[in-house]
Tab-separated table of C-alpha atoms and ligand atoms in Angstrom:
chain	number	residue	atom	x	y	z
A	1	MET	CA	104.541	37.780	81.345
A	2	LYS	CA	105.791	39.108	84.617
A	3	ASP	CA	103.218	40.340	87.229
A	4	LEU	CA	102.637	44.068	87.724
A	5	LEU	CA	104.652	45.753	90.364
A	6	LYS	CA	102.189	46.513	93.042
A	7	LEU	CA	102.676	50.046	94.683
A	8	VAL	CA	100.589	51.484	97.446
A	9	SER	CA	100.656	55.079	98.432
A	10	VAL	CA	99.345	56.011	101.926
A	11	VAL	CA	98.038	59.487	102.389
A	12	GLY	CA	95.617	61.164	104.893
A	13	ALA	CA	96.277	64.916	105.350
A	14	ARG	CA	95.935	67.852	102.997
A	15	PRO	CA	99.746	68.369	102.182
A	16	GLN	CA	100.129	64.699	101.334
A	17	PHE	CA	97.468	64.994	98.505
A	18	VAL	CA	99.540	67.803	96.958
A	19	LYS	CA	102.641	65.531	97.050
A	20	LEU	CA	100.886	62.522	95.782
A	21	ALA	CA	99.486	64.353	92.596
A	22	PRO	CA	102.867	64.576	90.672
A	23	VAL	CA	103.994	61.043	91.918
A	24	ALA	CA	100.696	59.442	90.897
A	25	ARG	CA	100.914	60.953	87.470
A	26	ALA	CA	104.482	59.935	87.036
A	27	ILE	CA	103.727	56.415	88.185
A	28	SER	CA	100.830	55.998	85.932
A	29	SER	CA	103.053	56.422	82.827
A	30	ASN	CA	104.571	53.068	83.797
A	31	THR	CA	102.265	50.161	82.385
A	32	ALA	CA	104.358	47.521	84.345
A	33	ALA	CA	103.101	48.972	87.583
A	34	GLU	CA	99.716	49.023	89.512
A	35	HIS	CA	99.346	51.945	91.987
A	36	LYS	CA	96.614	51.883	94.671
A	37	ILE	CA	96.024	54.786	96.967
A	38	ILE	CA	94.960	54.332	100.623
A	39	HIS	CA	93.236	57.332	102.370
A	40	THR	CA	93.645	57.101	106.156
A	41	GLY	CA	90.936	59.662	106.641
A	42	GLN	CA	93.010	61.982	108.887
A	43	HIS	CA	91.541	64.900	107.059
A	44	TYR	CA	87.947	64.404	105.990
A	45	ASP	CA	86.126	67.629	105.365
A	46	ALA	CA	85.412	68.162	101.754
A	47	ASP	CA	87.565	71.294	101.527
A	48	MET	CA	90.472	69.510	103.245
A	49	SER	CA	90.307	66.465	101.265
A	50	GLN	CA	88.011	65.952	98.294
A	51	SER	CA	88.650	69.182	96.570
A	52	PHE	CA	92.272	68.292	96.440
A	53	PHE	CA	91.638	65.030	94.768
A	54	GLU	CA	89.340	66.767	92.245
A	55	GLN	CA	91.342	69.729	91.408
A	56	LEU	CA	94.786	67.879	91.337
A	57	ASP	CA	93.202	65.035	89.228
A	58	ILE	CA	94.350	62.284	91.578
A	59	PRO	CA	92.813	58.941	91.050
A	60	ARG	CA	90.260	58.105	93.689
A	61	PRO	CA	91.426	56.226	96.846
A	62	THR	CA	91.077	52.501	96.574
A	63	VAL	CA	90.007	52.653	100.314
A	64	ASP	CA	89.252	55.310	102.745
A	65	LEU	CA	89.998	54.086	106.281
A	66	GLY	CA	87.744	56.566	107.786
A	67	VAL	CA	90.079	57.214	110.766
A	68	GLY	CA	89.217	60.880	111.507
A	69	SER	CA	90.220	62.939	114.413
A	70	ALA	CA	91.422	61.748	117.706
A	71	ARG	CA	94.384	62.004	120.111
A	72	HIS	CA	97.632	61.122	118.654
A	73	GLY	CA	97.949	57.721	120.166
A	74	ALA	CA	94.341	56.758	119.219
A	75	GLN	CA	94.474	58.215	115.703
A	76	THR	CA	97.944	56.613	114.950
A	77	ALA	CA	96.862	53.102	116.425
A	78	ASP	CA	93.588	52.995	114.528
A	79	MET	CA	95.550	53.726	111.266
A	80	LEU	CA	98.087	51.160	112.172
A	81	VAL	CA	95.417	48.432	112.783
A	82	LYS	CA	93.533	49.290	109.461
A	83	ILE	CA	96.668	49.630	107.217
A	84	GLU	CA	98.107	46.370	108.557
A	85	ASP	CA	94.707	44.688	107.389
A	86	TYR	CA	94.905	46.166	104.046
A	87	LEU	CA	98.536	45.193	103.486
A	88	LEU	CA	97.831	41.781	104.731
A	89	SER	CA	95.208	41.092	102.148
A	90	ASN	CA	96.797	42.893	99.310
A	91	LYS	CA	100.451	42.159	99.695
A	92	PRO	CA	102.062	45.081	97.710
A	93	ASP	CA	105.802	45.153	96.730
A	94	ALA	CA	106.163	48.488	98.233
A	95	VAL	CA	104.510	51.326	100.267
A	96	ILE	CA	104.962	54.883	99.536
A	97	VAL	CA	104.850	57.361	102.478
A	98	TYR	CA	104.734	61.258	102.249
A	99	GLY	CA	105.873	63.899	104.583
A	100	ASP	CA	105.458	63.786	108.293
A	101	THR	CA	101.821	63.282	109.409
A	102	ASN	CA	100.453	60.505	111.719
A	103	SER	CA	99.396	58.791	108.547
A	104	THR	CA	103.097	58.649	107.462
A	105	LEU	CA	104.091	57.192	110.797
A	106	ALA	CA	101.349	54.659	110.825
A	107	ALA	CA	101.779	53.431	107.313
A	108	THR	CA	105.684	53.192	107.778
A	109	LEU	CA	105.369	51.178	111.039
A	110	ALA	CA	102.707	48.756	109.540
A	111	ALA	CA	104.759	48.122	106.429
A	112	SER	CA	108.159	47.821	107.802
A	113	LYS	CA	107.184	45.372	110.529
A	114	MET	CA	105.536	43.129	107.686
A	115	HIS	CA	108.879	43.334	105.888
A	116	ILE	CA	107.147	45.363	102.891
A	117	ALA	CA	109.549	47.906	101.501
A	118	VAL	CA	108.755	51.412	102.287
A	119	ALA	CA	109.773	54.558	100.325
A	120	HIS	CA	109.644	57.910	102.166
A	121	ILE	CA	109.128	60.950	99.973
A	122	GLU	CA	110.171	64.227	101.547
A	123	ALA	CA	112.810	62.355	103.739
A	124	GLY	CA	115.459	63.987	105.932
A	125	LEU	CA	113.708	67.095	107.036
A	126	ARG	CA	114.562	68.183	110.536
A	127	SER	CA	113.477	71.139	112.726
A	128	PHE	CA	115.424	69.697	115.547
A	129	ASP	CA	112.491	70.329	117.790
A	130	ARG	CA	111.236	67.177	119.123
A	131	LYS	CA	108.034	68.883	120.722
A	132	MET	CA	106.650	68.998	117.094
A	133	PRO	CA	104.626	65.614	116.565
A	134	GLU	CA	105.864	65.988	112.971
A	135	GLU	CA	109.493	65.830	114.051
A	136	ILE	CA	108.858	62.487	115.753
A	137	ASN	CA	106.917	61.174	112.736
A	138	ARG	CA	109.927	62.259	110.391
A	139	ILE	CA	112.639	60.488	112.376
A	140	VAL	CA	110.767	57.268	112.792
A	141	ALA	CA	109.556	57.239	109.037
A	142	ASP	CA	113.161	57.837	107.902
A	143	HIS	CA	114.780	55.245	110.225
A	144	CYS	CA	112.228	52.482	109.317
A	145	SER	CA	112.147	53.150	105.532
A	146	ASP	CA	114.200	51.329	102.973
A	147	ARG	CA	114.459	54.297	100.165
A	148	LEU	CA	114.798	57.827	101.224
A	149	TYR	CA	113.909	60.568	98.646
A	150	ALA	CA	115.493	63.680	100.011
A	151	PRO	CA	114.179	66.965	98.506
A	152	THR	CA	117.208	69.146	99.133
A	153	PRO	CA	120.944	68.814	99.952
A	154	ALA	CA	120.310	70.014	103.382
A	155	ALA	CA	117.800	67.057	103.896
A	156	CYS	CA	120.577	64.625	102.479
A	157	SER	CA	122.997	65.944	104.933
A	158	ASN	CA	120.739	65.409	107.858
A	159	LEU	CA	120.251	61.737	106.746
A	160	GLN	CA	123.891	61.325	106.338
A	161	ASN	CA	124.428	62.630	110.055
A	162	GLU	CA	122.014	59.897	111.093
A	163	LYS	CA	123.980	57.311	109.139
A	164	LEU	CA	121.250	56.733	106.523
A	165	GLU	CA	123.049	57.818	103.506
A	166	ASP	CA	123.138	54.285	102.019
A	167	ARG	CA	119.400	54.470	101.373
A	168	THR	CA	119.245	58.092	100.449
A	169	LEU	CA	118.870	59.791	97.043
A	170	LEU	CA	118.680	63.452	96.324
A	171	SER	CA	115.291	63.684	94.437
A	172	GLY	CA	114.106	67.338	94.389
A	173	ASP	CA	110.863	68.460	95.853
A	174	VAL	CA	107.638	67.011	94.401
A	175	MET	CA	105.825	70.245	95.742
A	176	LEU	CA	107.782	72.264	93.083
A	177	ASP	CA	106.444	69.824	90.485
A	178	ALA	CA	102.844	70.445	91.754
A	179	ILE	CA	103.333	74.223	91.549
A	180	GLU	CA	104.886	74.133	88.056
A	181	HIS	CA	102.057	71.726	86.853
A	182	ASN	CA	99.177	73.774	88.181
A	183	ILE	CA	100.200	77.488	88.393
A	184	GLN	CA	99.103	78.348	84.789
A	185	ILE	CA	95.695	76.388	85.274
A	186	ALA	CA	95.304	78.221	88.620
A	187	ASN	CA	95.888	81.583	86.884
A	188	GLU	CA	93.476	80.815	84.166
A	189	THR	CA	90.584	79.280	86.282
A	190	SER	CA	90.736	80.668	89.803
A	191	LYS	CA	88.390	83.485	90.603
A	192	VAL	CA	89.774	83.923	94.149
A	193	LEU	CA	91.309	87.455	93.533
A	194	LYS	CA	87.842	88.781	91.921
A	195	ASP	CA	85.813	87.112	94.657
A	196	THR	CA	87.723	88.614	97.510
A	197	GLY	CA	88.370	91.853	95.804
A	198	LEU	CA	92.230	91.700	96.771
A	199	VAL	CA	94.576	93.678	94.796
A	200	PRO	CA	97.777	91.890	93.509
A	201	GLY	CA	100.773	92.979	95.462
A	202	GLN	CA	98.866	94.677	98.139
A	203	PHE	CA	97.675	92.098	100.570
A	204	GLY	CA	98.957	89.331	102.794
A	205	VAL	CA	98.022	85.605	103.198
A	206	VAL	CA	98.006	84.026	106.690
A	207	THR	CA	97.818	80.356	107.613
A	208	VAL	CA	98.062	79.309	111.333
A	209	HIS	CA	97.234	75.708	112.559
A	210	ARG	CA	100.150	74.258	114.539
A	211	PRO	CA	99.075	73.043	117.920
A	212	SER	CA	101.737	75.241	119.476
A	213	ASN	CA	100.083	78.376	117.905
A	214	THR	CA	96.605	77.289	118.473
A	215	THR	CA	96.222	77.325	122.180
A	216	LYS	CA	93.787	80.065	123.326
A	217	GLU	CA	96.614	82.207	124.606
A	218	GLU	CA	98.951	81.852	121.547
A	219	LEU	CA	96.310	82.239	118.993
A	220	SER	CA	94.801	85.407	120.777
A	221	ARG	CA	98.285	86.798	120.625
A	222	ILE	CA	98.813	86.145	116.896
A	223	ILE	CA	95.255	87.524	116.056
A	224	GLN	CA	95.921	90.841	117.933
A	225	ALA	CA	99.323	91.273	116.304
A	226	LEU	CA	97.940	90.521	112.927
A	227	GLN	CA	94.799	92.811	113.402
A	228	LYS	CA	97.356	95.570	113.830
A	229	VAL	CA	99.149	94.693	110.525
A	230	ALA	CA	95.744	94.715	108.596
A	231	ASP	CA	94.463	97.798	110.203
A	232	ASP	CA	97.606	99.819	109.588
A	233	TYR	CA	99.489	98.262	106.662
A	234	VAL	CA	97.919	95.552	104.321
A	235	PRO	CA	94.567	93.657	104.255
A	236	LEU	CA	95.099	90.034	105.384
A	237	LEU	CA	93.219	87.008	104.329
A	238	LEU	CA	93.295	83.855	106.779
A	239	PRO	CA	91.917	80.605	105.349
A	240	ALA	CA	91.348	78.784	108.623
A	241	HIS	CA	92.155	75.128	109.249
A	242	PRO	CA	89.370	73.459	111.182
A	243	ARG	CA	91.507	73.373	114.499
A	244	THR	CA	92.163	77.158	114.100
A	245	ARG	CA	88.582	77.799	113.494
A	246	GLY	CA	87.462	75.738	116.401
A	247	VAL	CA	89.815	77.486	118.953
A	248	MET	CA	88.868	81.021	117.457
A	249	ASP	CA	85.262	80.207	118.440
A	250	THR	CA	86.262	80.053	122.073
A	251	ILE	CA	88.348	83.240	122.363
A	252	ASP	CA	87.359	86.940	122.733
A	253	VAL	CA	89.519	88.013	119.717
A	254	ALA	CA	88.408	87.642	116.086
A	255	PRO	CA	89.674	89.021	112.871
A	256	LYS	CA	87.615	91.999	111.782
A	257	GLY	CA	87.644	94.835	109.090
A	258	ARG	CA	90.584	94.231	106.607
A	259	PHE	CA	91.581	91.099	108.462
A	260	VAL	CA	89.285	88.387	106.750
A	261	LEU	CA	88.648	84.882	107.967
A	262	THR	CA	87.653	82.265	105.368
A	263	SER	CA	87.156	78.552	105.085
A	264	PRO	CA	90.149	76.410	103.901
A	265	MET	CA	91.231	77.418	100.295
A	266	SER	CA	91.396	74.810	97.484
A	267	TYR	CA	94.964	74.259	96.208
A	268	LEU	CA	94.424	76.361	93.110
A	269	ASP	CA	93.080	79.411	94.838
A	270	LEU	CA	95.798	79.114	97.423
A	271	ILE	CA	98.713	79.215	95.000
A	272	VAL	CA	97.115	82.100	93.200
A	273	LEU	CA	96.897	83.920	96.492
A	274	ILE	CA	100.393	83.237	97.589
A	275	ARG	CA	101.657	84.179	94.103
A	276	ASN	CA	99.884	87.560	94.263
A	277	ALA	CA	100.463	88.470	97.842
A	278	ALA	CA	103.002	91.051	99.155
A	279	ILE	CA	103.700	88.730	102.141
A	280	VAL	CA	102.759	85.225	103.460
A	281	ILE	CA	102.596	84.740	107.282
A	282	THR	CA	102.353	81.251	108.109
A	283	ASP	CA	103.374	78.312	110.420
A	284	SER	CA	102.931	75.711	107.798
A	285	GLY	CA	105.849	73.858	106.428
A	286	GLY	CA	104.533	73.578	103.038
A	287	VAL	CA	103.007	77.228	102.729
A	288	GLN	CA	106.514	78.824	103.749
A	289	LYS	CA	108.196	76.743	100.983
A	290	GLU	CA	105.297	77.512	98.441
A	291	ALA	CA	105.822	81.183	99.204
A	292	ALA	CA	109.603	80.976	98.415
A	293	LEU	CA	108.831	79.105	95.217
A	294	LEU	CA	106.051	81.396	94.037
A	295	HIS	CA	108.591	84.306	94.822
A	296	THR	CA	106.578	85.917	97.649
A	297	PRO	CA	108.567	86.715	100.974
A	298	GLY	CA	107.404	84.968	104.034
A	299	VAL	CA	107.377	85.412	107.758
A	300	THR	CA	107.247	82.150	109.635
A	301	LEU	CA	105.519	82.116	113.007
A	302	ARG	CA	107.735	79.431	114.442
A	303	ASP	CA	111.175	79.426	116.223
A	304	THR	CA	112.618	76.517	114.038
A	305	THR	CA	112.159	75.382	110.338
A	306	GLU	CA	113.016	72.347	108.411
A	307	TRP	CA	113.314	74.436	105.169
A	308	VAL	CA	116.581	76.102	106.117
A	309	GLU	CA	117.320	77.157	102.547
A	310	THR	CA	114.517	79.643	102.548
A	311	ILE	CA	116.200	81.427	105.571
A	312	GLU	CA	119.616	81.225	103.931
A	313	PHE	CA	118.218	82.636	100.759
A	314	GLY	CA	116.834	85.559	102.714
A	315	VAL	CA	113.268	85.022	101.537
A	316	ASN	CA	111.654	83.732	104.778
A	317	ARG	CA	112.273	84.740	108.459
A	318	LEU	CA	111.393	83.136	111.674
A	319	VAL	CA	109.589	85.208	114.209
A	320	GLU	CA	108.651	84.658	117.894
A	321	ASN	CA	105.238	84.885	118.853
A	322	ASP	CA	104.976	88.398	120.391
A	323	GLU	CA	103.352	91.485	118.956
A	324	SER	CA	106.257	93.650	118.558
A	325	SER	CA	108.434	90.809	116.911
A	326	ILE	CA	105.637	89.967	114.429
A	327	LEU	CA	105.051	93.625	113.439
A	328	GLU	CA	108.757	94.297	113.076
A	329	ALA	CA	109.206	91.358	110.772
A	330	VAL	CA	106.247	92.060	108.751
A	331	LEU	CA	107.092	95.735	108.343
A	332	ASP	CA	110.775	94.797	107.401
A	333	VAL	CA	109.312	92.540	104.540
A	334	LEU	CA	106.895	95.057	103.367
A	335	ASN	CA	109.546	97.905	103.380
A	336	SER	CA	112.217	95.853	101.696
A	337	PRO	CA	112.792	95.971	97.976
A	338	ASP	CA	112.028	92.777	95.872
A	339	VAL	CA	114.590	90.170	96.917
A	340	PHE	CA	113.553	87.698	94.226
A	341	SER	CA	116.028	88.657	91.557
A	342	ASP	CA	116.089	86.382	88.336
A	343	GLU	CA	119.219	84.759	89.674
A	344	LEU	CA	117.775	83.856	92.966
A	345	ARG	CA	114.567	82.386	91.278
A	346	GLN	CA	116.810	80.219	89.215
A	347	GLU	CA	118.778	79.131	92.316
A	348	LEU	CA	115.698	78.293	94.173
A	349	ARG	CA	114.377	76.204	91.342
A	350	ILE	CA	117.520	74.392	90.977
A	351	MET	CA	117.732	73.813	94.755
A	352	TYR	CA	114.311	72.060	94.734
A	353	GLY	CA	114.888	69.888	91.819
A	354	ASN	CA	113.907	71.846	88.636
A	355	GLY	CA	110.301	70.462	88.743
A	356	LYS	CA	111.349	66.873	87.804
A	357	ALA	CA	111.249	65.166	91.336
A	358	ALA	CA	108.252	62.936	90.540
A	359	ASN	CA	109.714	61.638	87.410
A	360	PHE	CA	113.084	61.030	89.221
A	361	ILE	CA	111.343	59.150	91.945
A	362	ALA	CA	108.864	57.076	89.855
A	363	GLU	CA	111.793	55.912	87.678
A	364	ASP	CA	113.944	54.933	90.552
A	365	LEU	CA	111.153	53.265	92.461
A	366	PHE	CA	110.435	50.925	89.381
A	367	GLU	CA	114.000	49.968	89.254
A	368	TRP	CA	114.406	49.511	93.047
A	369	VAL	CA	111.217	47.533	93.526
A	370	ALA	CA	111.712	45.322	90.547
A	371	SER	CA	115.391	44.691	91.812
A	372	ARG	CA	114.061	43.337	95.043
A	373	ARG	CA	111.828	40.958	93.509
A	374	THR	CA	114.662	39.097	91.653
B	1	UD1	C1	98.181	67.466	110.171
B	1	UD1	C2	99.719	66.858	110.360
B	1	UD1	C3	100.633	68.145	109.821
B	1	UD1	C4	100.209	68.866	108.654
B	1	UD1	C5	98.755	69.246	108.697
B	1	UD1	C6	98.171	69.929	107.451
B	1	UD1	C7	100.134	65.224	112.057
B	1	UD1	C8	100.776	64.936	113.388
B	1	UD1	N1	100.239	66.552	111.584
B	1	UD1	O1	97.962	68.214	111.188
B	1	UD1	O2	101.886	67.662	109.711
B	1	UD1	O3	101.093	69.945	108.470
B	1	UD1	O4	98.049	67.861	108.931
B	1	UD1	O5	96.882	70.281	107.713
B	1	UD1	O6	99.724	64.280	111.333
B	1	UD1	N2	89.940	68.629	111.448
B	1	UD1	C9	88.824	68.827	110.988
B	1	UD1	N3	88.402	68.416	109.564
B	1	UD1	C10	89.462	67.969	108.784
B	1	UD1	C11	90.676	67.658	109.383
B	1	UD1	C12	91.016	68.194	110.664
B	1	UD1	O7	87.683	69.234	111.650
B	1	UD1	O8	89.203	67.661	107.721
B	1	UD1	C13	90.291	69.143	112.866
B	1	UD1	C14	90.077	68.066	113.862
B	1	UD1	O9	89.383	68.745	114.962
B	1	UD1	C15	91.398	67.672	114.314
B	1	UD1	C16	92.194	68.780	114.050
B	1	UD1	O10	91.649	69.486	112.912
B	1	UD1	O11	91.389	67.327	115.639
B	1	UD1	C17	93.619	68.475	113.780
B	1	UD1	O12	93.777	67.581	112.782
B	1	UD1	P1	94.855	66.390	112.834
B	1	UD1	O13	94.489	65.249	111.776
B	1	UD1	O14	95.186	66.193	114.145
B	1	UD1	O15	96.175	67.086	112.092
B	1	UD1	P2	96.444	68.459	111.716
B	1	UD1	O16	96.712	69.439	112.642
B	1	UD1	O17	95.709	68.852	110.597
């Protein structure tokens, strides 16, 4: 009997747990593979980590490296040392990395230098803004990986432009798989609308956590603009990332009245909120796309995006961080008729892979990893 194929997924931050869930499920259907999960510990609060593993039914990580928060260099270096140790003692056939975080970067570097095959899920995204740490992480991860699973045709063409087409496959987006697997469960079990008293179709969801939006000055500006939205137009709910909460504690403005600050939401509560909101205002890559996939229009508090289709489809818009631009964009969305025609919903679903990305990736991975052994 042949040895099991040894696959290792490395994750560490909230959006990676969401991407891992459908992939782990798809891999588990193959009895010829063994799949271990390494958690770097980049996100460690229970509501940023454990709740995702529980709700999304992800197998417990084999190891938690406990890296935690630090400056980029120190955080990535600590992960690199610990991931290398793990790989040295466990010798997997392939390492699977997800998205664009420092955990992605560290795992890609550690494995590729040990000549272990690396597969990158959500490859090829580019904002073309190298001031974003995530952009550097994506470029390095793509260039050092051996198999690139691109979620969209635009991601494929970015990889082609960087001469990486030989190792690229259009896989669809595993985040659509996660939504389709969970939205009904979320609708049936989440109590978030009842608990918050928010009325479907009559509120907005806000997330802000990018370093560029969470300096004292930028965050103050965003809060002031959004306070006007909440006071004059729709109530807003802001589940705050720990960094945002930390900065909020040091500035003079704080959400009040119909602008409500909460702890980070669980995945199921967040997708129910996004699905039922009139508008999503965010600087998160994942949340702006989830808004499109859940048919809620979005305003993105950034001047670039890697999810260019959402802009082309007219369901998301980029906005500069000043009060009049934010207000104008939000009012424009609130006053526009529903842009999500049946045809557009269908097109979006097809664009992001019909909810079948994880199965495609798992099947290709088995074949590809097995072929490297022979
Ligand atoms: C990371 C990713 C980003 C992703 C985001 C999702 C990088 C470079 N960025 O950013 O791509 O969109 O995750 O959330 O990897 N903190 C806590 N508790 C936690 C987690 C974080 O208190 O459980 C605080 C720490 O003070 C930390 C700060 O949040 O300094 C930022 O965490 P960090 O790990 O640097 O990454 P994110 O900004 O979350």
